Coordinates of C-alpha atoms in Angstrom, one line a residue:
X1 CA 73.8 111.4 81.3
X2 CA 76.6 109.4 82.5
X3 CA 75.5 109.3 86.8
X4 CA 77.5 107.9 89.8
X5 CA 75.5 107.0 92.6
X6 CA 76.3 107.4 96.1
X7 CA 75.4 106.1 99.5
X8 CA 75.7 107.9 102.3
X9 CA 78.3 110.9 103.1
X10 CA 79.6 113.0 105.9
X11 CA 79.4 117.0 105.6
X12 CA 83.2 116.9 104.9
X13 CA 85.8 114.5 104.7
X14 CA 86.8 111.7 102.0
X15 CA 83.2 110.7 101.6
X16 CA 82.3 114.0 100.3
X17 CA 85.6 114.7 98.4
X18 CA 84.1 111.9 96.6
X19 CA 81.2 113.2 95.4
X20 CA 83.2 116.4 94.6
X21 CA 85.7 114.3 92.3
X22 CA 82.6 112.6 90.5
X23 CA 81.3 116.1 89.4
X24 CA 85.0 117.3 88.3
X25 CA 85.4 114.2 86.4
X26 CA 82.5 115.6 84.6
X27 CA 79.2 112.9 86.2
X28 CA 76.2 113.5 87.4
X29 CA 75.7 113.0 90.9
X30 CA 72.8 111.2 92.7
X31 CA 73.2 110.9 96.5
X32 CA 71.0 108.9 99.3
X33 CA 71.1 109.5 102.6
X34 CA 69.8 108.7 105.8
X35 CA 71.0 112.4 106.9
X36 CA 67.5 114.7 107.1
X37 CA 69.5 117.6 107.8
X38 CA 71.6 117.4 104.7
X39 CA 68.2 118.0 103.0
X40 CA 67.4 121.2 105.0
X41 CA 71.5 122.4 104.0
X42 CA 70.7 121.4 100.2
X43 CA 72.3 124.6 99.2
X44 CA 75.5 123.3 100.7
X45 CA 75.9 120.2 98.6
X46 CA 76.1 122.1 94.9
X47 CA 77.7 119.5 93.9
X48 CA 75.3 116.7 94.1
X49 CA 73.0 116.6 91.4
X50 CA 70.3 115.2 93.2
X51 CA 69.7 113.8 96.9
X52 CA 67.0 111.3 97.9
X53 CA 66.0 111.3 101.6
X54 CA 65.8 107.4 103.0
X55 CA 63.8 106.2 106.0
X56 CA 66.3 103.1 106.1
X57 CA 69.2 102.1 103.3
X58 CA 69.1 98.4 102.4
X59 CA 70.1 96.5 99.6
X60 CA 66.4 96.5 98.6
X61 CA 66.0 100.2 98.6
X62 CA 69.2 100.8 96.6
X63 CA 68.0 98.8 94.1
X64 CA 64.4 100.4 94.0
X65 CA 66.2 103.5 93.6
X66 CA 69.1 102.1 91.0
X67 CA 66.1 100.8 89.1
X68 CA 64.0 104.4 88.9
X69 CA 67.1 106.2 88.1
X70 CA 67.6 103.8 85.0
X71 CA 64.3 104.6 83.9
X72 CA 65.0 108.2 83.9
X73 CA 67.5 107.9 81.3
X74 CA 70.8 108.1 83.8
X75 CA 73.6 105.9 82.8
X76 CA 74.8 104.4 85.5
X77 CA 78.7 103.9 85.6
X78 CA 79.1 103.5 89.2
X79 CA 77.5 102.6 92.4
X80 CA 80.3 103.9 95.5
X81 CA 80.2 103.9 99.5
X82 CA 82.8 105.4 101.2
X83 CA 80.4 105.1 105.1
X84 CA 80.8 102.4 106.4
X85 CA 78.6 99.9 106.7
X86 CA 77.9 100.5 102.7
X87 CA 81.3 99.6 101.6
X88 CA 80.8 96.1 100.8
X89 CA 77.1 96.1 100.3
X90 CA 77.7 99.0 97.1
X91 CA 81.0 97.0 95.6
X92 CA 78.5 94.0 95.3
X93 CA 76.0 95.9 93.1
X94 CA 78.4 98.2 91.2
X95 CA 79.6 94.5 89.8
X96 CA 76.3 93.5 89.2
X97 CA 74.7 96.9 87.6
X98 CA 77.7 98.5 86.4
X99 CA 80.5 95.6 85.4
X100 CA 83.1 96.9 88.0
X101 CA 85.7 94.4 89.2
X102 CA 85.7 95.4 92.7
X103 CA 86.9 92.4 95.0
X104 CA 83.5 93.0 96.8
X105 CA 83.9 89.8 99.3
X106 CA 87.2 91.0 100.1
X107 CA 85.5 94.4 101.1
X108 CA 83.1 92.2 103.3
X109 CA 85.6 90.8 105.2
X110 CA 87.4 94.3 105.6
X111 CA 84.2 95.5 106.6
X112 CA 83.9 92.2 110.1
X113 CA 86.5 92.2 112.4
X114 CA 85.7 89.2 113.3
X115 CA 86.0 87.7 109.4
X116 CA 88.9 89.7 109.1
X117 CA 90.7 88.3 112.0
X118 CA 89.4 85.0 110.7
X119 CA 90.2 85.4 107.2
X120 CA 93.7 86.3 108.6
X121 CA 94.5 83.8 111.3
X122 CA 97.5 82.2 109.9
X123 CA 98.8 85.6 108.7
X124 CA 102.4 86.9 110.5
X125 CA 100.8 90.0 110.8
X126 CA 97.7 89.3 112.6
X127 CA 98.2 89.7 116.7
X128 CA 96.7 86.8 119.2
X129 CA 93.0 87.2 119.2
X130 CA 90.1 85.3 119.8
X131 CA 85.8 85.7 119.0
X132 CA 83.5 85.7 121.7
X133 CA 80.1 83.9 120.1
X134 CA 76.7 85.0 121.9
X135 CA 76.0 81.0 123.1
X136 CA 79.3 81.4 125.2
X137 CA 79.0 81.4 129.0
X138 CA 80.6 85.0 129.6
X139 CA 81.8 84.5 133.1
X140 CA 84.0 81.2 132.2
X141 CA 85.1 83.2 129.1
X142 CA 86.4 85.7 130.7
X143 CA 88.0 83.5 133.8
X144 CA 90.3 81.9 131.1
X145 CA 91.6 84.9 130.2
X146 CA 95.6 84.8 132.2
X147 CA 97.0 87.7 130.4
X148 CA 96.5 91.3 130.2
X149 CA 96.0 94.2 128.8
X150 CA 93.6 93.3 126.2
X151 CA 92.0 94.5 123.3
X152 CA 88.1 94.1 123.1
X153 CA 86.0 95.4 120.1
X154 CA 82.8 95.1 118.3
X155 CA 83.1 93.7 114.6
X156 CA 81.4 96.3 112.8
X157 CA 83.4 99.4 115.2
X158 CA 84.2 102.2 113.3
X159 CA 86.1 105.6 114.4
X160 CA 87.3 104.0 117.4
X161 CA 83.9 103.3 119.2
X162 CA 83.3 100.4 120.6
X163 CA 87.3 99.4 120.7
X164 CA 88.3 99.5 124.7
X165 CA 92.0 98.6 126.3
X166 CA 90.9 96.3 129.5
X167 CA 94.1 95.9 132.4
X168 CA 92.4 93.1 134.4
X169 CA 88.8 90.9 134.5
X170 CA 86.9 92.7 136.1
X171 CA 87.1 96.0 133.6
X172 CA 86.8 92.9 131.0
X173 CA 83.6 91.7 132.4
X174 CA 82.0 95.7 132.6
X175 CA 82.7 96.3 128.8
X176 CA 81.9 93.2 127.8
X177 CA 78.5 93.2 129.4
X178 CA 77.4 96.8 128.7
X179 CA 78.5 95.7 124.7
X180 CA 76.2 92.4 124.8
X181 CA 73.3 94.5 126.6
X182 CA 73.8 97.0 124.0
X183 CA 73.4 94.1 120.9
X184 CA 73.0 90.8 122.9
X185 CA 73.4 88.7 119.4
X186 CA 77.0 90.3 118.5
X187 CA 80.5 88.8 117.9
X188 CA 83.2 90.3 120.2
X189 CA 86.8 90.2 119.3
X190 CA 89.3 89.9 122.0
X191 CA 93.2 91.1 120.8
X192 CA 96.8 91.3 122.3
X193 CA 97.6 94.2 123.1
X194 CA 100.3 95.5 121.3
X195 CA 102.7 98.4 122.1
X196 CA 104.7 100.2 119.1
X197 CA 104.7 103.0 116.7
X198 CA 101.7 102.8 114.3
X199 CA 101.5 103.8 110.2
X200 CA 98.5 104.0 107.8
X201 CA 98.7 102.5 104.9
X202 CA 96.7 104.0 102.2
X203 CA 96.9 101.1 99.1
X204 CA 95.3 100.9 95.6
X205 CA 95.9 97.5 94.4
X206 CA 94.7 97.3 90.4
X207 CA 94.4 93.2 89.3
X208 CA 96.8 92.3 92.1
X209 CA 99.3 94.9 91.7
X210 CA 99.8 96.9 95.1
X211 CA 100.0 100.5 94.5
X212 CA 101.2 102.4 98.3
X213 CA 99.7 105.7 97.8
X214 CA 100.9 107.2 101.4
X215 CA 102.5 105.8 105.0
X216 CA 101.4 107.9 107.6
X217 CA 102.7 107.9 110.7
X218 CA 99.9 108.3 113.2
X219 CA 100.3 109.8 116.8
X220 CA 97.8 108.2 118.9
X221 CA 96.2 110.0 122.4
X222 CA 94.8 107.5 125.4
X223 CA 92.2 109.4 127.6
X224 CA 88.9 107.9 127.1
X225 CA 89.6 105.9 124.3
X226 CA 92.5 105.6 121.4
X227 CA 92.5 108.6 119.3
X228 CA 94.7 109.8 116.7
X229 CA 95.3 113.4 116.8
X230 CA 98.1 113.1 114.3
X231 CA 99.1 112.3 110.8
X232 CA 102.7 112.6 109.9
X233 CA 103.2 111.8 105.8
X234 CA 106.1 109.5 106.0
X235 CA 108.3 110.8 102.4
X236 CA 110.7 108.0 102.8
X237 CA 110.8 105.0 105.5
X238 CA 113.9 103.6 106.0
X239 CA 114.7 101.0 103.5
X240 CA 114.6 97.9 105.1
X241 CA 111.3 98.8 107.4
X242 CA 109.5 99.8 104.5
X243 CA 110.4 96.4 102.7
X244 CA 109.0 94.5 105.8
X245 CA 105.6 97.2 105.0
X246 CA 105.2 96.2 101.8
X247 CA 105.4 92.7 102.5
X248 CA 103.4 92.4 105.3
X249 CA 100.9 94.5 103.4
X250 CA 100.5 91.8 99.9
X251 CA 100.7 89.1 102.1
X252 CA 97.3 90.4 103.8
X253 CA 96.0 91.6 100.4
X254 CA 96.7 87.8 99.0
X255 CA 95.4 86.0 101.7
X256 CA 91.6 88.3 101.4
X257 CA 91.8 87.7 97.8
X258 CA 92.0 91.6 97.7
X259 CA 93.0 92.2 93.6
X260 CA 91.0 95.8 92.8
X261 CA 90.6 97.5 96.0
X262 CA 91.3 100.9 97.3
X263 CA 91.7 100.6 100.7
X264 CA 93.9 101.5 104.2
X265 CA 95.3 99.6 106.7
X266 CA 96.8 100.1 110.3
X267 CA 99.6 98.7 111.6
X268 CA 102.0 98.8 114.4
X269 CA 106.0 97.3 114.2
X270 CA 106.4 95.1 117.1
X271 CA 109.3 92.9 117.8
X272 CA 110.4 93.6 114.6
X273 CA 107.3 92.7 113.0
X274 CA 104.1 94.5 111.1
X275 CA 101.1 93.5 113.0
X276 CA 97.8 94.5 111.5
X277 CA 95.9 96.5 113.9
X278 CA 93.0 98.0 111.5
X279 CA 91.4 97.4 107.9
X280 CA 88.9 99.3 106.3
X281 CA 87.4 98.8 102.8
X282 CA 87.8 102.3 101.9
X283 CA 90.2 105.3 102.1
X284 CA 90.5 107.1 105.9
X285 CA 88.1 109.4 106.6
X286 CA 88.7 113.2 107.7
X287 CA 91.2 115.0 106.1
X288 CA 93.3 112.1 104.0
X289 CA 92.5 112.9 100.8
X290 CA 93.6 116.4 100.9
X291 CA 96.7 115.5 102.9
X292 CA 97.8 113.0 100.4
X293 CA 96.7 116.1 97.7
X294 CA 98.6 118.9 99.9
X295 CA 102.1 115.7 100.3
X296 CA 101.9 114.6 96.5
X297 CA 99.1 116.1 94.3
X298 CA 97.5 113.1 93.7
X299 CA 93.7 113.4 94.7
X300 CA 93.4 109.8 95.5
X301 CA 89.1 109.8 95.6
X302 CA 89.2 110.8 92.0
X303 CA 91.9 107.6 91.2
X304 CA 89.6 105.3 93.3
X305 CA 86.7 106.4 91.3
X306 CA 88.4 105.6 88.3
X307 CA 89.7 102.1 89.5
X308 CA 86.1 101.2 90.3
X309 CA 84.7 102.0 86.8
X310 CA 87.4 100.2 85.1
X311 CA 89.3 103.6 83.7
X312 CA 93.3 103.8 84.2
X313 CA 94.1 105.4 86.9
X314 CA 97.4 107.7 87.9
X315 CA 99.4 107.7 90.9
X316 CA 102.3 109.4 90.4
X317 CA 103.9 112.4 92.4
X318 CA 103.6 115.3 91.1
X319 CA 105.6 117.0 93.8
X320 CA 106.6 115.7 97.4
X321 CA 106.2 118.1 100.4
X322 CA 106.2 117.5 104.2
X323 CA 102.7 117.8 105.5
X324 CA 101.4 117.0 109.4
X325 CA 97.8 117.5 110.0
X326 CA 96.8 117.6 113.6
X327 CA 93.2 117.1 114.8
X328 CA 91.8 119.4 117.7
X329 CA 89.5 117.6 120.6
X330 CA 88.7 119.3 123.7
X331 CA 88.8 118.2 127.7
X332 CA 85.4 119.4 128.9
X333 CA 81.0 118.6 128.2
X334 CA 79.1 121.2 127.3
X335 CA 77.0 123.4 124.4
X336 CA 79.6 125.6 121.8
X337 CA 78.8 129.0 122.1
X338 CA 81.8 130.0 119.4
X339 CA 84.4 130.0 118.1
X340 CA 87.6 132.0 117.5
X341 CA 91.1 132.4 115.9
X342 CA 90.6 130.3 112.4
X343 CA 91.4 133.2 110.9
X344 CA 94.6 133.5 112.7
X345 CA 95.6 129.9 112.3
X346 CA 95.0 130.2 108.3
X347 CA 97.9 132.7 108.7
X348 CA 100.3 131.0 109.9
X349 CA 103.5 129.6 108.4
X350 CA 102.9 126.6 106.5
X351 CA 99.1 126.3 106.8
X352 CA 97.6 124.3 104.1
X353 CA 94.1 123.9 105.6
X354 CA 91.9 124.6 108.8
X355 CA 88.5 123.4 109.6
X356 CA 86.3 123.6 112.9
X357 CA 83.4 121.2 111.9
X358 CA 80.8 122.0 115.0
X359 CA 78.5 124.8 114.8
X360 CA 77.1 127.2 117.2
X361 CA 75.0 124.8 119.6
X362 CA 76.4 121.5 119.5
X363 CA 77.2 119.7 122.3
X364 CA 81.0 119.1 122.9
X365 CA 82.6 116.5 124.6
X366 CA 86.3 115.0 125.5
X367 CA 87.4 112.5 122.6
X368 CA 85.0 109.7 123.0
X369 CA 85.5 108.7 119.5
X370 CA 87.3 110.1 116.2
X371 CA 83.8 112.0 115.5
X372 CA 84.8 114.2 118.8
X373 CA 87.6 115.6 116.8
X374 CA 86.4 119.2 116.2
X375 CA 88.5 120.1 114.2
X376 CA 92.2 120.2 111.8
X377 CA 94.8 122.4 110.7
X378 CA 97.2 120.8 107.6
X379 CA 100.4 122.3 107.7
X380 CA 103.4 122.0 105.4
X381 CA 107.1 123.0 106.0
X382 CA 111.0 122.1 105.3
X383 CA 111.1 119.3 107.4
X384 CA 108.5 116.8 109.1
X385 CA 108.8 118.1 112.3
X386 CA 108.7 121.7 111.1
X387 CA 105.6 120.7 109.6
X388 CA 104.2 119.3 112.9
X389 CA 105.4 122.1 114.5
X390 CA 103.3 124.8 112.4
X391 CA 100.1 122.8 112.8
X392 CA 100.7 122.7 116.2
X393 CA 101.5 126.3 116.4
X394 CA 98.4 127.3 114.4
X395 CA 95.6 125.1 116.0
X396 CA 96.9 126.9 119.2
X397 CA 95.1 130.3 117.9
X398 CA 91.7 128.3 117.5
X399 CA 89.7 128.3 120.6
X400 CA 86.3 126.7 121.5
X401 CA 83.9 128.8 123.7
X402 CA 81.9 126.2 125.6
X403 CA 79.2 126.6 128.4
X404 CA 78.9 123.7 130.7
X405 CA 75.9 122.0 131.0
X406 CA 76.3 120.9 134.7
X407 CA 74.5 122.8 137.7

């Protein structure tokens, strides 16, 4: 039977819209995971055909398991990560197992940081940075340092952990050593930082041909860290901004060697220019793929899929509507008791989608990362702010009951 094999997935989001799309496309499904609970909440994952519990994923144990899968008469036709750190390491063996094209080493250096900053340093878009090696004397490092804010990140930082704005050198010097105690060995990448409005880019790009699936306009929340409670689907962009996008966007495709990808990209216009702030190997997480579903009927993890196994793939519109999906965090620690109002919030004008990921038990917190968003609610309407304005309007009705934890 014609199998896909995945690594790694999250209860819900792209990852597992994946896996979904692989089973409507008509595949068998084989799925390893580090997770032990998915195993207990097998029931839940119907659409997996069949889920192998690892210790540890490695390159090694993949191929143990891509090997014993062969011998059970699966025909492999793809091998697909969409968890990071898997991206990269998957591309690489669904070119070697399955004849893909994947531009694997262009995943890898979406994947660092630190190579993609690298990889990117004479690029327009790329903002002033520089890499902190391990062998560096921290304390002269960071005495050099004239001009703030700043920017400093782990390489491999994924939902916004590990990414921390720093005003002067002495918040430098905290995050800086509580990341090296942390993983004394790592990179750090030190950024500008850079003030503007900021846009995802979701791209396909099929033998060096850039398809723009969806510009989303992100709005972005500063407490704890940067999190992005927003997506606004962006219709149209005015003409010449949009031009500037595109541009901007091949340029940093050409310059990775990036010619069969699906991926996204972050980037905010200042001083009249793109600068990349973010590039993942894969599509965002969370609620994208139905958004870009719900905006333009195009289920983009089913095109991906395609691209990857070498099958011609469709993009175009089917429709065009105004969606904004907004993402609920809340303000205090402590264990969820319940909660109320999705019910309501389904209701409402416009609503496309809700979903309240915790269950009963788990312990909440203020938005430390995106994985303390609790949360969405996908709206539609006439216009993009009468879009924003029904999500809004409807995540109000959901409310989190949550018993503090302190004495």
């Amino acid at each position: 039977m014609n199998t896909i094999l995945f690594v790694e997935t999250t209860k819900s989001g792209s990852s597992r819209e994946a896996i979904k799309a692989a089973e409507r496309l008509g595949y068998a499904t084989v799925l390893l995971t580090e997770n032990a609970r998915f195993i207990d909440q097998r029931e839940e994952f119907p659409e997996v055909t069949q889920m192998i519990h690892m210790d540890s994923i490695t390159e090694e144990t993949i191929r143990e398991h891509i090997h014993a899968i062969q011998k059970l008469g699966f025909k492999l036709k793809g091998i697909f990560s969409f968890v990071d750190p898997f991206v990269s390491m998957t591309a690489h063996l669904a070119n070697e197992f399955c004849h893909s094209k994947i531009s694997a080493d262009a995943y890898l250096k979406m994947e660092d940081k630190a190579l993609t900053r690298t990889a990117l340093a004479t690029n327009e878009a790329t903002p002033n940075f520089m890499i902190f090696e391990p062998s560096t004397d921290l304390k002269q490092f960071i005495s050099e340092q004239e001009t703030f804010p700043l920017i400093v990140k782990s390489p491999f930082s994924k939902a916004s952990r590990d990414v921390y704005l720093v005003e002067d050198r002495k918040e430098m010097t905290r995050v800086m050593k509580s990341m090296l105690k942390a993983n004394p060995n790592q990179q750090i990448v030190i950024e500008e930082y850079l003030d503007g409005p900021q846009y995802l880019v979701e791209l396909v790009v099929v033998e060096g041909e850039l398809h723009p699936v969806a510009v989303i306009k992100q709005d972005i929340q500063k407490d704890l860290k940067f999190i992005i409670t927003g997506y606004e689907i962006q219709l149209s962009l005015e003409r010449n901004l949009y031009a500037k996008l595109i541009k901007a966007v091949e340029s940093i495709c050409n310059d990775l060697g990036a010619k069969n990808v699906a991926c996204h990209l972050e980037l905010r216009y200042v001083r009249d220019t793109w600068k990349l702030i973010e590039l993942n190997p894969r599509i965002s997480g969370g609620a994208m793929n139905r958004m870009i579903e719900e905006a333009y009927g195009i289920n983009l993890m089913e095109e991906t899929l395609k691209l990857c196994m070498g099958e011609e793939i469709n993009l175009k519109r089917k429709h065009e509507n105004h969606i904004y999906t907004h993402y609920i965090t809340v303000n205090a620690y402590g264990t969820l008791l319940k909660v109320t109002g999705k019910n309501y919030a389904k209701k409402h004008e416009g609503v496309r989608e809700v979903y309240v990921k915790p269950r009963k038990g788990t312990f909440m917190t203020p938005p430390i990362s995106m994985g303390s968003r609790y949360g969405y609610v996908i709206a539609s309407g006439e216009t993009a702010s009468k879009a924003k304005r029904n999500a809004l309007h409807a995540a109000k009705n959901i409310k989190f009951y949550i018993e503090s934890n302190e004495e």
